[in-house]
């Protein structure tokens, strides 16, 4: 019998605020200032987005003149500064919504920033191709000066759960052979996880198969320590001390793997049987 979570969360205030769109990303600094990327209401274009500032009392303070589309990312640094990425730029946003600084990241013409993270004195940036697989992870200082760059491998993608049928094989079902992905993207809302001087990033063929891989890099050198096998991309998380959780869901998979910084599989957990048991109950 499935347990109920209805009392897990408490609502401390029922006051609501009407915003000029749907919140896509947000962050809050120590002063209680909320920065949010919204998709403008009533517009069917998911890439038509705006940056707004919200007070801790829920008042919309400003709408930035910054023109952003997707993909983009919003991060709050420990000092309270807000940074927003779009295309090949990372913008530092002042508390009044003005652009305080524009940081130019040197990319190829076919590349764009997919996601980024802020460390103490640097950016970790996941780069993706606009029209095809062209992925890399780069580390720069806070002015955009390159420290290292690592090319992300993506060929020979396969997964045993993908079955195909073809006319040249009399429509017999068989496992899909290795293929070259049409793209290799660091998706919106993709997390970059840092633990024990290592960096875990993920890329995925989407739109497409939904198959992805995670890569663990050394934070000092950018060297890839290990990468996971191709699997349906779902989510990644961290337990601290170089222990990472990688989840997969789709094509019959419903599992979470616990992997350490050396690439050792500590504990594969499949929830398929649990879900079936709950359904029967």
PDB file of C-alpha atoms in Angstrom:
ATOM      1  CA  UNK A   1       0.000   0.000   0.000  1.00  0.00           C
ATOM      2  CA  UNK A   2       1.421   3.368  -1.003  1.00  0.00           C
ATOM      3  CA  UNK A   3       2.123   5.865   1.776  1.00  0.00           C
ATOM      4  CA  UNK A   4       0.665   9.360   1.768  1.00  0.00           C
ATOM      5  CA  UNK A   5       2.818  12.512   1.765  1.00  0.00           C
ATOM      6  CA  UNK A   6      -0.047  14.950   2.360  1.00  0.00           C
ATOM      7  CA  UNK A   7       1.422  16.131   5.692  1.00  0.00           C
ATOM      8  CA  UNK A   8       5.025  16.300   4.508  1.00  0.00           C
ATOM      9  CA  UNK A   9       4.991  20.000   3.654  1.00  0.00           C
ATOM     10  CA  UNK A  10       3.476  22.941   5.511  1.00  0.00           C
ATOM     11  CA  UNK A  11       2.145  26.104   3.923  1.00  0.00           C
ATOM     12  CA  UNK A  12       3.336  29.067   5.961  1.00  0.00           C
ATOM     13  CA  UNK A  13       1.516  31.703   3.927  1.00  0.00           C
ATOM     14  CA  UNK A  14      -1.480  31.519   1.591  1.00  0.00           C
ATOM     15  CA  UNK A  15      -0.736  34.891   0.050  1.00  0.00           C
ATOM     16  CA  UNK A  16      -0.139  34.679  -3.687  1.00  0.00           C
ATOM     17  CA  UNK A  17       1.533  36.950  -6.196  1.00  0.00           C
ATOM     18  CA  UNK A  18       0.486  37.371  -9.796  1.00  0.00           C
ATOM     19  CA  UNK A  19       3.519  37.217 -12.102  1.00  0.00           C
ATOM     20  CA  UNK A  20       3.683  38.198 -15.771  1.00  0.00           C
ATOM     21  CA  UNK A  21       4.551  34.664 -16.848  1.00  0.00           C
ATOM     22  CA  UNK A  22       5.514  31.135 -15.826  1.00  0.00           C
ATOM     23  CA  UNK A  23       8.635  30.731 -13.674  1.00  0.00           C
ATOM     24  CA  UNK A  24      11.314  28.685 -15.447  1.00  0.00           C
ATOM     25  CA  UNK A  25      14.372  29.335 -13.216  1.00  0.00           C
ATOM     26  CA  UNK A  26      14.842  31.297 -10.009  1.00  0.00           C
ATOM     27  CA  UNK A  27      17.288  32.024  -7.217  1.00  0.00           C
ATOM     28  CA  UNK A  28      17.280  34.015  -3.975  1.00  0.00           C
ATOM     29  CA  UNK A  29      20.140  35.864  -2.309  1.00  0.00           C
ATOM     30  CA  UNK A  30      20.784  36.432   1.396  1.00  0.00           C
ATOM     31  CA  UNK A  31      18.850  39.707   1.336  1.00  0.00           C
ATOM     32  CA  UNK A  32      15.717  37.900   0.227  1.00  0.00           C
ATOM     33  CA  UNK A  33      15.817  39.301  -3.317  1.00  0.00           C
ATOM     34  CA  UNK A  34      14.428  36.792  -5.823  1.00  0.00           C
ATOM     35  CA  UNK A  35      15.664  36.700  -9.410  1.00  0.00           C
ATOM     36  CA  UNK A  36      13.526  34.691 -11.828  1.00  0.00           C
ATOM     37  CA  UNK A  37      13.487  33.789 -15.498  1.00  0.00           C
ATOM     38  CA  UNK A  38       9.904  33.582 -16.716  1.00  0.00           C
ATOM     39  CA  UNK A  39       8.202  32.505 -19.904  1.00  0.00           C
ATOM     40  CA  UNK A  40       5.845  35.278 -20.849  1.00  0.00           C
ATOM     41  CA  UNK A  41       2.220  34.316 -20.316  1.00  0.00           C
ATOM     42  CA  UNK A  42       0.089  33.821 -23.402  1.00  0.00           C
ATOM     43  CA  UNK A  43       3.080  33.313 -25.676  1.00  0.00           C
ATOM     44  CA  UNK A  44       3.370  29.836 -27.191  1.00  0.00           C
ATOM     45  CA  UNK A  45       7.094  30.286 -27.847  1.00  0.00           C
ATOM     46  CA  UNK A  46       8.894  28.557 -24.967  1.00  0.00           C
ATOM     47  CA  UNK A  47      12.063  30.481 -25.806  1.00  0.00           C
ATOM     48  CA  UNK A  48      10.448  33.901 -25.286  1.00  0.00           C
ATOM     49  CA  UNK A  49      11.690  34.624 -21.773  1.00  0.00           C
ATOM     50  CA  UNK A  50      12.366  37.546 -19.468  1.00  0.00           C
ATOM     51  CA  UNK A  51      14.283  38.198 -16.252  1.00  0.00           C
ATOM     52  CA  UNK A  52      12.396  39.773 -13.338  1.00  0.00           C
ATOM     53  CA  UNK A  53      13.211  40.815  -9.770  1.00  0.00           C
ATOM     54  CA  UNK A  54      10.865  40.027  -6.882  1.00  0.00           C
ATOM     55  CA  UNK A  55      11.070  41.377  -3.330  1.00  0.00           C
ATOM     56  CA  UNK A  56      10.791  39.075  -0.306  1.00  0.00           C
ATOM     57  CA  UNK A  57       7.270  40.480   0.148  1.00  0.00           C
ATOM     58  CA  UNK A  58       6.308  39.254  -3.306  1.00  0.00           C
ATOM     59  CA  UNK A  59       6.325  42.542  -5.202  1.00  0.00           C
ATOM     60  CA  UNK A  60       7.622  42.520  -8.786  1.00  0.00           C
ATOM     61  CA  UNK A  61      10.344  45.183  -8.648  1.00  0.00           C
ATOM     62  CA  UNK A  62      11.512  45.258 -12.251  1.00  0.00           C
ATOM     63  CA  UNK A  63      11.644  43.479 -15.571  1.00  0.00           C
ATOM     64  CA  UNK A  64      15.134  43.484 -17.045  1.00  0.00           C
ATOM     65  CA  UNK A  65      15.742  44.807 -20.546  1.00  0.00           C
ATOM     66  CA  UNK A  66      18.043  41.811 -21.084  1.00  0.00           C
ATOM     67  CA  UNK A  67      16.854  39.785 -24.070  1.00  0.00           C
ATOM     68  CA  UNK A  68      17.212  36.065 -23.421  1.00  0.00           C
ATOM     69  CA  UNK A  69      15.864  32.938 -25.033  1.00  0.00           C
ATOM     70  CA  UNK A  70      16.561  29.278 -24.366  1.00  0.00           C
ATOM     71  CA  UNK A  71      18.750  27.611 -23.352  1.00  0.00           C
ATOM     72  CA  UNK A  72      19.711  29.742 -20.377  1.00  0.00           C
ATOM     73  CA  UNK A  73      20.670  29.367 -16.740  1.00  0.00           C
ATOM     74  CA  UNK A  74      20.420  31.465 -13.570  1.00  0.00           C
ATOM     75  CA  UNK A  75      22.775  31.150 -10.619  1.00  0.00           C
ATOM     76  CA  UNK A  76      23.273  33.051  -7.362  1.00  0.00           C
ATOM     77  CA  UNK A  77      26.861  33.328  -6.110  1.00  0.00           C
ATOM     78  CA  UNK A  78      27.753  33.150  -2.424  1.00  0.00           C
ATOM     79  CA  UNK A  79      28.267  36.925  -2.379  1.00  0.00           C
ATOM     80  CA  UNK A  80      24.645  37.383  -3.522  1.00  0.00           C
ATOM     81  CA  UNK A  81      25.362  38.350  -7.127  1.00  0.00           C
ATOM     82  CA  UNK A  82      23.026  36.993  -9.779  1.00  0.00           C
ATOM     83  CA  UNK A  83      24.446  35.576 -13.002  1.00  0.00           C
ATOM     84  CA  UNK A  84      22.408  34.678 -16.084  1.00  0.00           C
ATOM     85  CA  UNK A  85      23.691  32.875 -19.200  1.00  0.00           C
ATOM     86  CA  UNK A  86      22.486  33.040 -22.788  1.00  0.00           C
ATOM     87  CA  UNK A  87      24.234  32.190 -26.058  1.00  0.00           C
ATOM     88  CA  UNK A  88      27.973  32.784 -25.424  1.00  0.00           C
ATOM     89  CA  UNK A  89      27.496  35.295 -22.602  1.00  0.00           C
ATOM     90  CA  UNK A  90      27.262  35.236 -18.821  1.00  0.00           C
ATOM     91  CA  UNK A  91      25.696  38.407 -17.419  1.00  0.00           C
ATOM     92  CA  UNK A  92      26.153  39.745 -13.908  1.00  0.00           C
ATOM     93  CA  UNK A  93      22.838  41.336 -12.890  1.00  0.00           C
ATOM     94  CA  UNK A  94      22.631  44.249 -10.466  1.00  0.00           C
ATOM     95  CA  UNK A  95      19.864  44.464  -7.837  1.00  0.00           C
ATOM     96  CA  UNK A  96      17.969  46.977  -9.998  1.00  0.00           C
ATOM     97  CA  UNK A  97      17.913  44.573 -12.955  1.00  0.00           C
ATOM     98  CA  UNK A  98      20.594  46.371 -14.953  1.00  0.00           C
ATOM     99  CA  UNK A  99      23.485  44.452 -16.506  1.00  0.00           C
ATOM    100  CA  UNK A 100      26.455  45.057 -14.225  1.00  0.00           C
ATOM    101  CA  UNK A 101      28.927  43.097 -16.345  1.00  0.00           C
ATOM    102  CA  UNK A 102      28.932  41.091 -19.577  1.00  0.00           C
ATOM    103  CA  UNK A 103      31.336  38.163 -19.630  1.00  0.00           C
ATOM    104  CA  UNK A 104      32.086  36.791 -23.099  1.00  0.00           C
ATOM    105  CA  UNK A 105      32.906  33.072 -23.271  1.00  0.00           C
ATOM    106  CA  UNK A 106      35.020  32.165 -26.294  1.00  0.00           C
ATOM    107  CA  UNK A 107      33.053  29.502 -28.162  1.00  0.00           C
ATOM    108  CA  UNK A 108      32.844  28.151 -31.683  1.00  0.00           C
ATOM    109  CA  UNK A 109      30.153  29.620 -33.947  1.00  0.00           C
ATOM    110  CA  UNK A 110      28.050  26.446 -33.612  1.00  0.00           C
ATOM    111  CA  UNK A 111      28.233  26.354 -29.800  1.00  0.00           C
ATOM    112  CA  UNK A 112      26.287  27.892 -26.917  1.00  0.00           C
ATOM    113  CA  UNK A 113      26.229  27.737 -23.136  1.00  0.00           C
ATOM    114  CA  UNK A 114      23.886  24.997 -21.938  1.00  0.00           C
ATOM    115  CA  UNK A 115      24.481  25.349 -18.204  1.00  0.00           C
ATOM    116  CA  UNK A 116      27.065  26.731 -15.803  1.00  0.00           C
ATOM    117  CA  UNK A 117      28.053  26.678 -12.145  1.00  0.00           C
ATOM    118  CA  UNK A 118      29.873  29.231  -9.997  1.00  0.00           C
ATOM    119  CA  UNK A 119      32.724  28.098  -7.777  1.00  0.00           C
ATOM    120  CA  UNK A 120      34.823  30.279  -5.485  1.00  0.00           C
ATOM    121  CA  UNK A 121      36.875  31.954  -8.221  1.00  0.00           C
ATOM    122  CA  UNK A 122      35.721  30.390 -11.487  1.00  0.00           C
ATOM    123  CA  UNK A 123      32.908  29.255 -13.760  1.00  0.00           C
ATOM    124  CA  UNK A 124      32.329  25.647 -14.811  1.00  0.00           C
ATOM    125  CA  UNK A 125      30.452  25.774 -18.120  1.00  0.00           C
ATOM    126  CA  UNK A 126      28.716  23.003 -20.062  1.00  0.00           C
ATOM    127  CA  UNK A 127      28.821  23.858 -23.762  1.00  0.00           C
ATOM    128  CA  UNK A 128      26.637  22.276 -26.445  1.00  0.00           C
ATOM    129  CA  UNK A 129      26.271  22.401 -30.224  1.00  0.00           C
ATOM    130  CA  UNK A 130      23.415  24.375 -31.757  1.00  0.00           C
ATOM    131  CA  UNK A 131      22.854  22.136 -34.774  1.00  0.00           C
ATOM    132  CA  UNK A 132      24.583  18.882 -33.882  1.00  0.00           C
ATOM    133  CA  UNK A 133      26.836  17.157 -31.322  1.00  0.00           C
ATOM    134  CA  UNK A 134      29.579  19.579 -30.301  1.00  0.00           C
ATOM    135  CA  UNK A 135      29.884  19.280 -26.539  1.00  0.00           C
ATOM    136  CA  UNK A 136      32.627  20.329 -24.158  1.00  0.00           C
ATOM    137  CA  UNK A 137      33.119  21.456 -20.573  1.00  0.00           C
ATOM    138  CA  UNK A 138      35.250  24.499 -19.873  1.00  0.00           C
ATOM    139  CA  UNK A 139      36.591  26.209 -16.787  1.00  0.00           C
ATOM    140  CA  UNK A 140      37.215  29.953 -16.811  1.00  0.00           C
ATOM    141  CA  UNK A 141      37.979  32.605 -14.251  1.00  0.00           C
ATOM    142  CA  UNK A 142      35.208  35.049 -13.349  1.00  0.00           C
ATOM    143  CA  UNK A 143      36.251  37.290 -16.259  1.00  0.00           C
ATOM    144  CA  UNK A 144      35.849  34.522 -18.815  1.00  0.00           C
ATOM    145  CA  UNK A 145      39.554  33.738 -19.285  1.00  0.00           C
ATOM    146  CA  UNK A 146      40.043  30.069 -20.169  1.00  0.00           C
ATOM    147  CA  UNK A 147      41.662  27.755 -17.599  1.00  0.00           C
ATOM    148  CA  UNK A 148      40.972  24.405 -19.279  1.00  0.00           C
ATOM    149  CA  UNK A 149      38.674  22.835 -21.861  1.00  0.00           C
ATOM    150  CA  UNK A 150      37.590  19.189 -22.189  1.00  0.00           C
ATOM    151  CA  UNK A 151      35.911  17.712 -25.253  1.00  0.00           C
ATOM    152  CA  UNK A 152      32.973  15.464 -24.355  1.00  0.00           C
ATOM    153  CA  UNK A 153      32.857  12.160 -26.307  1.00  0.00           C
ATOM    154  CA  UNK A 154      29.472  11.097 -27.641  1.00  0.00           C
ATOM    155  CA  UNK A 155      29.826   8.523 -30.448  1.00  0.00           C
ATOM    156  CA  UNK A 156      28.643   4.898 -30.424  1.00  0.00           C
ATOM    157  CA  UNK A 157      25.464   5.535 -28.428  1.00  0.00           C
ATOM    158  CA  UNK A 158      23.350   2.463 -27.722  1.00  0.00           C
ATOM    159  CA  UNK A 159      20.926   1.039 -25.175  1.00  0.00           C
ATOM    160  CA  UNK A 160      19.618  -2.498 -24.893  1.00  0.00           C
ATOM    161  CA  UNK A 161      16.089  -1.310 -24.141  1.00  0.00           C
ATOM    162  CA  UNK A 162      15.615   0.340 -27.549  1.00  0.00           C
ATOM    163  CA  UNK A 163      14.023  -1.991 -30.084  1.00  0.00           C
ATOM    164  CA  UNK A 164      13.556  -1.145 -33.759  1.00  0.00           C
ATOM    165  CA  UNK A 165      11.785  -2.746 -36.716  1.00  0.00           C
ATOM    166  CA  UNK A 166      12.810  -2.141 -40.329  1.00  0.00           C
ATOM    167  CA  UNK A 167      11.371  -2.995 -43.730  1.00  0.00           C
ATOM    168  CA  UNK A 168      14.716  -4.441 -44.863  1.00  0.00           C
ATOM    169  CA  UNK A 169      14.489  -6.973 -42.018  1.00  0.00           C
ATOM    170  CA  UNK A 170      10.839  -8.001 -42.576  1.00  0.00           C
ATOM    171  CA  UNK A 171       9.843  -5.800 -39.616  1.00  0.00           C
ATOM    172  CA  UNK A 172      11.379  -8.172 -37.117  1.00  0.00           C
ATOM    173  CA  UNK A 173      11.999  -6.537 -33.718  1.00  0.00           C
ATOM    174  CA  UNK A 174      15.683  -6.321 -32.828  1.00  0.00           C
ATOM    175  CA  UNK A 175      17.909  -4.232 -30.634  1.00  0.00           C
ATOM    176  CA  UNK A 176      18.841  -0.943 -32.234  1.00  0.00           C
ATOM    177  CA  UNK A 177      22.479  -0.885 -33.312  1.00  0.00           C
ATOM    178  CA  UNK A 178      24.949   1.757 -32.145  1.00  0.00           C
ATOM    179  CA  UNK A 179      24.180   5.131 -33.659  1.00  0.00           C
ATOM    180  CA  UNK A 180      25.625   8.625 -33.944  1.00  0.00           C
ATOM    181  CA  UNK A 181      23.370  11.018 -31.967  1.00  0.00           C
ATOM    182  CA  UNK A 182      21.669  13.889 -33.769  1.00  0.00           C
ATOM    183  CA  UNK A 183      22.589  16.166 -30.840  1.00  0.00           C
ATOM    184  CA  UNK A 184      24.292  15.957 -27.445  1.00  0.00           C
ATOM    185  CA  UNK A 185      22.745  18.567 -25.198  1.00  0.00           C
ATOM    186  CA  UNK A 186      23.129  19.777 -21.671  1.00  0.00           C
ATOM    187  CA  UNK A 187      19.380  20.178 -21.098  1.00  0.00           C
ATOM    188  CA  UNK A 188      17.625  23.041 -19.332  1.00  0.00           C
ATOM    189  CA  UNK A 189      17.617  22.447 -15.564  1.00  0.00           C
ATOM    190  CA  UNK A 190      20.637  20.178 -15.871  1.00  0.00           C
ATOM    191  CA  UNK A 191      22.677  20.308 -12.676  1.00  0.00           C
ATOM    192  CA  UNK A 192      26.457  20.540 -12.480  1.00  0.00           C
ATOM    193  CA  UNK A 193      27.514  18.789  -9.284  1.00  0.00           C
ATOM    194  CA  UNK A 194      30.822  19.466  -7.542  1.00  0.00           C
ATOM    195  CA  UNK A 195      32.165  17.126  -4.844  1.00  0.00           C
ATOM    196  CA  UNK A 196      35.668  16.199  -3.627  1.00  0.00           C
ATOM    197  CA  UNK A 197      37.322  18.342  -6.307  1.00  0.00           C
ATOM    198  CA  UNK A 198      35.385  16.529  -9.034  1.00  0.00           C
ATOM    199  CA  UNK A 199      32.629  17.747 -11.370  1.00  0.00           C
ATOM    200  CA  UNK A 200      29.708  15.615 -12.555  1.00  0.00           C
ATOM    201  CA  UNK A 201      27.938  16.748 -15.747  1.00  0.00           C
ATOM    202  CA  UNK A 202      25.369  15.058 -18.014  1.00  0.00           C
ATOM    203  CA  UNK A 203      24.502  15.229 -21.700  1.00  0.00           C
ATOM    204  CA  UNK A 204      21.592  13.711 -23.586  1.00  0.00           C
ATOM    205  CA  UNK A 205      20.181  13.197 -27.085  1.00  0.00           C
ATOM    206  CA  UNK A 206      17.038  15.323 -26.824  1.00  0.00           C
ATOM    207  CA  UNK A 207      15.010  15.777 -28.976  1.00  0.00           C
ATOM    208  CA  UNK A 208      15.685  12.209 -29.985  1.00  0.00           C
ATOM    209  CA  UNK A 209      16.173   8.957 -28.119  1.00  0.00           C
ATOM    210  CA  UNK A 210      16.422  10.461 -24.626  1.00  0.00           C
ATOM    211  CA  UNK A 211      19.593   8.422 -24.065  1.00  0.00           C
ATOM    212  CA  UNK A 212      22.303  10.243 -22.138  1.00  0.00           C
ATOM    213  CA  UNK A 213      25.569   9.843 -20.250  1.00  0.00           C
ATOM    214  CA  UNK A 214      27.162  11.380 -17.173  1.00  0.00           C
ATOM    215  CA  UNK A 215      30.841  12.357 -17.031  1.00  0.00           C
ATOM    216  CA  UNK A 216      33.027  12.923 -13.970  1.00  0.00           C
ATOM    217  CA  UNK A 217      35.864  15.420 -14.462  1.00  0.00           C
ATOM    218  CA  UNK A 218      38.806  16.434 -12.294  1.00  0.00           C
ATOM    219  CA  UNK A 219      38.154  20.040 -11.259  1.00  0.00           C
ATOM    220  CA  UNK A 220      41.831  21.053 -11.485  1.00  0.00           C
ATOM    221  CA  UNK A 221      42.727  19.548 -14.859  1.00  0.00           C
ATOM    222  CA  UNK A 222      39.414  18.824 -16.611  1.00  0.00           C
ATOM    223  CA  UNK A 223      40.482  15.204 -17.193  1.00  0.00           C
ATOM    224  CA  UNK A 224      37.546  12.790 -17.517  1.00  0.00           C
ATOM    225  CA  UNK A 225      37.875  10.229 -14.711  1.00  0.00           C
ATOM    226  CA  UNK A 226      34.960   8.097 -15.889  1.00  0.00           C
ATOM    227  CA  UNK A 227      31.705   8.246 -17.781  1.00  0.00           C
ATOM    228  CA  UNK A 228      28.547   6.225 -17.296  1.00  0.00           C
ATOM    229  CA  UNK A 229      27.111   3.792 -19.809  1.00  0.00           C
ATOM    230  CA  UNK A 230      24.432   5.217 -22.133  1.00  0.00           C
ATOM    231  CA  UNK A 231      21.024   5.045 -20.461  1.00  0.00           C
ATOM    232  CA  UNK A 232      17.684   6.865 -20.408  1.00  0.00           C
ATOM    233  CA  UNK A 233      18.514  10.256 -18.933  1.00  0.00           C
ATOM    234  CA  UNK A 234      16.593  11.250 -15.818  1.00  0.00           C
ATOM    235  CA  UNK A 235      18.499  12.968 -13.011  1.00  0.00           C
ATOM    236  CA  UNK A 236      21.729  13.148 -11.034  1.00  0.00           C
ATOM    237  CA  UNK A 237      22.398  13.978  -7.404  1.00  0.00           C
ATOM    238  CA  UNK A 238      25.168  13.767  -4.820  1.00  0.00           C
ATOM    239  CA  UNK A 239      25.545  12.327  -1.322  1.00  0.00           C
ATOM    240  CA  UNK A 240      28.773  14.246  -0.677  1.00  0.00           C
ATOM    241  CA  UNK A 241      32.339  12.949  -0.348  1.00  0.00           C
ATOM    242  CA  UNK A 242      32.514  12.015  -4.030  1.00  0.00           C
ATOM    243  CA  UNK A 243      29.428   9.758  -3.987  1.00  0.00           C
ATOM    244  CA  UNK A 244      26.984  10.325  -6.855  1.00  0.00           C
ATOM    245  CA  UNK A 245      23.485   9.098  -7.629  1.00  0.00           C
ATOM    246  CA  UNK A 246      22.555   8.631 -11.284  1.00  0.00           C
ATOM    247  CA  UNK A 247      18.928   7.873 -12.064  1.00  0.00           C
ATOM    248  CA  UNK A 248      17.464   6.375 -15.249  1.00  0.00           C
ATOM    249  CA  UNK A 249      13.841   6.058 -16.311  1.00  0.00           C
ATOM    250  CA  UNK A 250      12.431   4.896 -19.634  1.00  0.00           C
ATOM    251  CA  UNK A 251      12.613   1.965 -22.086  1.00  0.00           C
ATOM    252  CA  UNK A 252      11.862  -0.369 -19.182  1.00  0.00           C
ATOM    253  CA  UNK A 253      14.482   1.134 -16.859  1.00  0.00           C
ATOM    254  CA  UNK A 254      13.576   2.562 -13.468  1.00  0.00           C
ATOM    255  CA  UNK A 255      16.709   2.544 -11.371  1.00  0.00           C
ATOM    256  CA  UNK A 256      19.217   4.568  -9.375  1.00  0.00           C
ATOM    257  CA  UNK A 257      22.935   3.805  -9.256  1.00  0.00           C
ATOM    258  CA  UNK A 258      25.306   4.930  -6.504  1.00  0.00           C
ATOM    259  CA  UNK A 259      28.805   5.497  -7.944  1.00  0.00           C
ATOM    260  CA  UNK A 260      31.932   6.818  -6.223  1.00  0.00           C
ATOM    261  CA  UNK A 261      34.492   9.224  -7.661  1.00  0.00           C
ATOM    262  CA  UNK A 262      36.608   6.318  -8.918  1.00  0.00           C
ATOM    263  CA  UNK A 263      33.737   4.994 -11.027  1.00  0.00           C
ATOM    264  CA  UNK A 264      32.968   2.026  -8.774  1.00  0.00           C
ATOM    265  CA  UNK A 265      29.328   0.943  -8.723  1.00  0.00           C
ATOM    266  CA  UNK A 266      28.449   0.839  -5.028  1.00  0.00           C
ATOM    267  CA  UNK A 267      24.769   0.017  -5.062  1.00  0.00           C
ATOM    268  CA  UNK A 268      22.499  -0.442  -8.082  1.00  0.00           C
ATOM    269  CA  UNK A 269      18.864  -0.110  -7.016  1.00  0.00           C
ATOM    270  CA  UNK A 270      15.932  -1.005  -9.244  1.00  0.00           C
ATOM    271  CA  UNK A 271      12.508   0.263  -8.228  1.00  0.00           C
ATOM    272  CA  UNK A 272      10.592  -1.639 -10.911  1.00  0.00           C
ATOM    273  CA  UNK A 273       9.631  -4.469  -8.555  1.00  0.00           C
ATOM    274  CA  UNK A 274       8.637  -1.994  -5.835  1.00  0.00           C
ATOM    275  CA  UNK A 275       6.365  -0.129  -8.201  1.00  0.00           C
ATOM    276  CA  UNK A 276       4.773  -3.396  -9.382  1.00  0.00           C
ATOM    277  CA  UNK A 277       4.229  -4.481  -5.786  1.00  0.00           C
ATOM    278  CA  UNK A 278       2.516  -1.196  -4.915  1.00  0.00           C
ATOM    279  CA  UNK A 279       0.249  -1.551  -7.974  1.00  0.00           C
ATOM    280  CA  UNK A 280      -0.795  -5.058  -6.917  1.00  0.00           C
ATOM    281  CA  UNK A 281      -1.515  -3.866  -3.384  1.00  0.00           C
TER     282      UNK A 281
END
